[in-house]
mmCIF file of C-alpha atoms in Angstrom:
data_model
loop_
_atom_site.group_PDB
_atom_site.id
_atom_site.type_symbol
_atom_site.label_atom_id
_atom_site.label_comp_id
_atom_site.label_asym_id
_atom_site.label_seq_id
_atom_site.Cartn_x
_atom_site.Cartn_y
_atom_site.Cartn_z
ATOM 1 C CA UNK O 1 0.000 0.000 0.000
ATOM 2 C CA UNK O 2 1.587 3.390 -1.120
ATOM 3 C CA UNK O 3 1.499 6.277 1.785
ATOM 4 C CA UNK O 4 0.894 9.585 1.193
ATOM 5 C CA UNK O 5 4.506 10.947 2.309
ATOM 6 C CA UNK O 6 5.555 14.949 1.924
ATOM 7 C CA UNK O 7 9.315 15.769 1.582
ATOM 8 C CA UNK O 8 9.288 17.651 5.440
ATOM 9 C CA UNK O 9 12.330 19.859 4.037
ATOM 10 C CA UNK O 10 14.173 21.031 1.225
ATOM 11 C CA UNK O 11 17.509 19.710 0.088
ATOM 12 C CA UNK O 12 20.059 17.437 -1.517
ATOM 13 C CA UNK O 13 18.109 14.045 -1.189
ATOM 14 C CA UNK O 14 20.787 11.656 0.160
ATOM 15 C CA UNK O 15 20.618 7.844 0.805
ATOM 16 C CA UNK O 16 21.254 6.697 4.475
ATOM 17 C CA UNK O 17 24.635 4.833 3.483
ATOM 18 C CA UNK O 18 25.245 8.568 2.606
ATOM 19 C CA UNK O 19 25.159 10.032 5.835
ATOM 20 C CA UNK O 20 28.352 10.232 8.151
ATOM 21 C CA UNK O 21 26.977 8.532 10.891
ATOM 22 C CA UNK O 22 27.292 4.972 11.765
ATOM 23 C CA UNK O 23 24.100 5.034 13.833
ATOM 24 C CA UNK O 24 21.925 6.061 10.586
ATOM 25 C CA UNK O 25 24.422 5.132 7.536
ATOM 26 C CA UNK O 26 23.874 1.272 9.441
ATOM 27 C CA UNK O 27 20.149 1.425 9.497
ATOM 28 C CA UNK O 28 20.353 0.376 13.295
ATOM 29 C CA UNK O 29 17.657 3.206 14.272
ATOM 30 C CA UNK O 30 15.585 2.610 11.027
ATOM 31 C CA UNK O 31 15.506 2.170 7.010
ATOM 32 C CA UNK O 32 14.808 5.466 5.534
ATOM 33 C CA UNK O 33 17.080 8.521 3.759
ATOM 34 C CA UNK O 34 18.592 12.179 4.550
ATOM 35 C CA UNK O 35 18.111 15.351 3.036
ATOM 36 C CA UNK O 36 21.306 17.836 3.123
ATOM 37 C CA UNK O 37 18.907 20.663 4.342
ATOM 38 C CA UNK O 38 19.113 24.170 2.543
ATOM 39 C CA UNK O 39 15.468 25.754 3.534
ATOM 40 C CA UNK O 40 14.099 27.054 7.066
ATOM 41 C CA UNK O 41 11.156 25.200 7.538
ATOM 42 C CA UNK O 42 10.818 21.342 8.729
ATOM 43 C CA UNK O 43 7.141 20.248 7.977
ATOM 44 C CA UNK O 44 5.003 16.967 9.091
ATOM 45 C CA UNK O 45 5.127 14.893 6.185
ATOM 46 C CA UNK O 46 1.677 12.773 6.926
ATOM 47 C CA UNK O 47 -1.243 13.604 9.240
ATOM 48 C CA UNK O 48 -0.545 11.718 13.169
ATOM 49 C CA UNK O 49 0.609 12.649 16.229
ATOM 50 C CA UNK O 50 3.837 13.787 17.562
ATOM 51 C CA UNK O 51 5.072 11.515 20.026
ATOM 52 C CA UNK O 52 8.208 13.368 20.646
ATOM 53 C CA UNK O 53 10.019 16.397 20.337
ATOM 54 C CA UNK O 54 13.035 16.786 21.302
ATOM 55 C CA UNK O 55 13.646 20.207 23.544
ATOM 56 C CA UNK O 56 16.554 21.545 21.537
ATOM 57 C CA UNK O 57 14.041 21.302 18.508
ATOM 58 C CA UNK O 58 16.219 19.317 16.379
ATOM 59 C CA UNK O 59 14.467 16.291 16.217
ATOM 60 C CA UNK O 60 11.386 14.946 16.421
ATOM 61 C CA UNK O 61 9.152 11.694 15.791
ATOM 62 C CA UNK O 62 6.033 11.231 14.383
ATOM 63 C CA UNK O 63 3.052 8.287 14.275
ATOM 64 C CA UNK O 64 0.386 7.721 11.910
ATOM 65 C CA UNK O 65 -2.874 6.583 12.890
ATOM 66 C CA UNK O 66 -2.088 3.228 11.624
ATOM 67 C CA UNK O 67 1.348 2.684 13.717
ATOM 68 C CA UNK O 68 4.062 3.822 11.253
ATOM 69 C CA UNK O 69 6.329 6.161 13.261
ATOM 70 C CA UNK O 70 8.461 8.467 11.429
ATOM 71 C CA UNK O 71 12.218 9.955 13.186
ATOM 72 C CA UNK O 72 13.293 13.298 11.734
ATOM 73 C CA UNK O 73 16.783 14.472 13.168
ATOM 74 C CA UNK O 74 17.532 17.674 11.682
ATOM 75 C CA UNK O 75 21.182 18.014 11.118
ATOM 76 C CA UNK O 76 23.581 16.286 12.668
ATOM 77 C CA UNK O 77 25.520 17.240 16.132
ATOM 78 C CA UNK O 78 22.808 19.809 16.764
ATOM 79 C CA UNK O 79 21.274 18.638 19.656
ATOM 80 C CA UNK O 80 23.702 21.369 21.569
ATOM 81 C CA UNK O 81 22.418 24.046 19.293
ATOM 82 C CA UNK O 82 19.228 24.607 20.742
ATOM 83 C CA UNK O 83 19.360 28.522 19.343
ATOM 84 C CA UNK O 84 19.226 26.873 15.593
ATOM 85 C CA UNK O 85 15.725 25.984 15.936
ATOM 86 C CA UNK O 86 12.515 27.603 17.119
ATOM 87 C CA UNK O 87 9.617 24.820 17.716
ATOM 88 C CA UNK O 88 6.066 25.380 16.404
ATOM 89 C CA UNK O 89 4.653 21.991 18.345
ATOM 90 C CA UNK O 90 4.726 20.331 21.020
ATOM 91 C CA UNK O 91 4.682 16.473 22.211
ATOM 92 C CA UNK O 92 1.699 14.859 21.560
ATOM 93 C CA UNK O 93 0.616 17.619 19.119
ATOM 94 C CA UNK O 94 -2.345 16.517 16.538
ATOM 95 C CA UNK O 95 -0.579 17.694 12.893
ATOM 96 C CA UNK O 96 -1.462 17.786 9.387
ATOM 97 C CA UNK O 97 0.515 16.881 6.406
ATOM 98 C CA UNK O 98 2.490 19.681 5.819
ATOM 99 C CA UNK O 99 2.337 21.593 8.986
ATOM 100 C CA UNK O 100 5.355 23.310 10.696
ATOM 101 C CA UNK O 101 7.249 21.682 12.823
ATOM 102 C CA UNK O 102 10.025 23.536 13.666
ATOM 103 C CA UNK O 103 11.595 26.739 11.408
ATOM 104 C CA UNK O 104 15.471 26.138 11.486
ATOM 105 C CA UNK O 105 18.376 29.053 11.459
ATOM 106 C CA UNK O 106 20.716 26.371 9.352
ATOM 107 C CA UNK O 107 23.763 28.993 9.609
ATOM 108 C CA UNK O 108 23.455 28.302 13.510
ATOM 109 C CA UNK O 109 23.806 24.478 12.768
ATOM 110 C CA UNK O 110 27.186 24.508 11.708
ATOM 111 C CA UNK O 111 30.153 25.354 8.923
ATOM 112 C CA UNK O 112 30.389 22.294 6.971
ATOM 113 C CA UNK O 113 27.472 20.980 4.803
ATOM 114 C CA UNK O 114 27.713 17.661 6.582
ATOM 115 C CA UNK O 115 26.145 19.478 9.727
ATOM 116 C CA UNK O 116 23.092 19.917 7.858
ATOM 117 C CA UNK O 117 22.771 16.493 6.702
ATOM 118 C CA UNK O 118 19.004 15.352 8.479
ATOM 119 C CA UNK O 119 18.389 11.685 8.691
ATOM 120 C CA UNK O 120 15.154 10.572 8.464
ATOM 121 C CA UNK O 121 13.642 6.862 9.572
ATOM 122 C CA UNK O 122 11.480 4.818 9.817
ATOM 123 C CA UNK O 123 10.687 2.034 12.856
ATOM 124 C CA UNK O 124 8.767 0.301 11.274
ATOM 125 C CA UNK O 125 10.747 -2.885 9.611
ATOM 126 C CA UNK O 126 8.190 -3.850 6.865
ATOM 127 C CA UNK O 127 8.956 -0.136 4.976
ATOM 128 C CA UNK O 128 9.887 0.252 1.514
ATOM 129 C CA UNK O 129 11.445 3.491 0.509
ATOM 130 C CA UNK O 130 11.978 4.535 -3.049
ATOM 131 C CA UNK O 131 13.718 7.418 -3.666
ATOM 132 C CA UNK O 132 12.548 8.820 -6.725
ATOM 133 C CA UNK O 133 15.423 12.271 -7.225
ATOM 134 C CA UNK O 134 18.564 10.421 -5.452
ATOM 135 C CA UNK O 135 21.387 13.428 -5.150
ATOM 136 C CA UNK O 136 19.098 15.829 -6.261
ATOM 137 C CA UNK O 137 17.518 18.937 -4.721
ATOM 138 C CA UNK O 138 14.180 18.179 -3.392
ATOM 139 C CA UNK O 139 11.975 20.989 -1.842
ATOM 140 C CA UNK O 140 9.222 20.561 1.249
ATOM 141 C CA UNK O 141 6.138 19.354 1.023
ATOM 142 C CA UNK O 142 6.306 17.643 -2.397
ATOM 143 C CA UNK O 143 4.899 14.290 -2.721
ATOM 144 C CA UNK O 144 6.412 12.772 -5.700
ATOM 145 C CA UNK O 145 9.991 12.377 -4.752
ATOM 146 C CA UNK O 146 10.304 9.552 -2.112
ATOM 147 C CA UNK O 147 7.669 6.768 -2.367
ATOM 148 C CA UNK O 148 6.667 4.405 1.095
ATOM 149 C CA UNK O 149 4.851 1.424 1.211
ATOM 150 C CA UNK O 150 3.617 -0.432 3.531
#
């Protein structure tokens, strides 16, 4: 079954062996993909419930009525950089595709452009991810560049 699934930011689309992190590059947390951010706004990309969010701002995770859970980490390192992101919901927030999550200063994230890399997985093991504009730029809230089924 295909999932409606919005792009929550814009970016260089980047597959998780892409991403300099063992954590996400290994798929332990998740199958999914990363976006090498270059926008300001980080959007829900399906209608559900956020289940957390992270106080810094820089992360947060995301269920579906139906059980899928979604992890979006928004650059990497930036936990400590809580004055990079200013939050627009709160845990356990009802959200529509497409809403705001958080708006994102990305020259507060870091120098290099591996600081804005943003993994984003799933926990869900039966996912399949297609990833329609691989090392292309992708912008937020479109629908027809990264494909999930269920």
């Amino acid at each position: 079954m295909n999932l409606s699934f919005a792009v929550p930011m814009s970016g260089k689309l980047l597959a998780l062996n892409q991403v300099p992190d063992e954590n996400f590059a290994s798929k332990v947390l998740g199958d999914g993909f990363a976006i090498q951010l270059d926008g300001e706004v980080v959007v829900s990309p399906f209608d559900g419930i956020v289940i957390a969010a992270f106080p810094t701002g820089h992360a947060f995770i995301i269920r579906r009525d139906d059980g899928m859970e979604v992890l979006i980490h928004i650059g990497l390192n930036s936990a400590g950089k809580p004055k990079a992101f200013r939050m627009q919901v709160e845990k356990y927030a009802q959200v529509k595709q497409g809403d705001v999550l958080v708006y994102v200063d990305k020259n507060k994230l870091g120098d290099s452009p591996e600081e804005l890399i943003s993994p984003i997985v799933f926990a869900n093991p039966d996912i399949k991810i297609t990833l329609n504009n691989e090392n292309q730029h992708i912008f937020v809230r479109d629908t027809e560049s990264i494909q999930v089924k269920l």
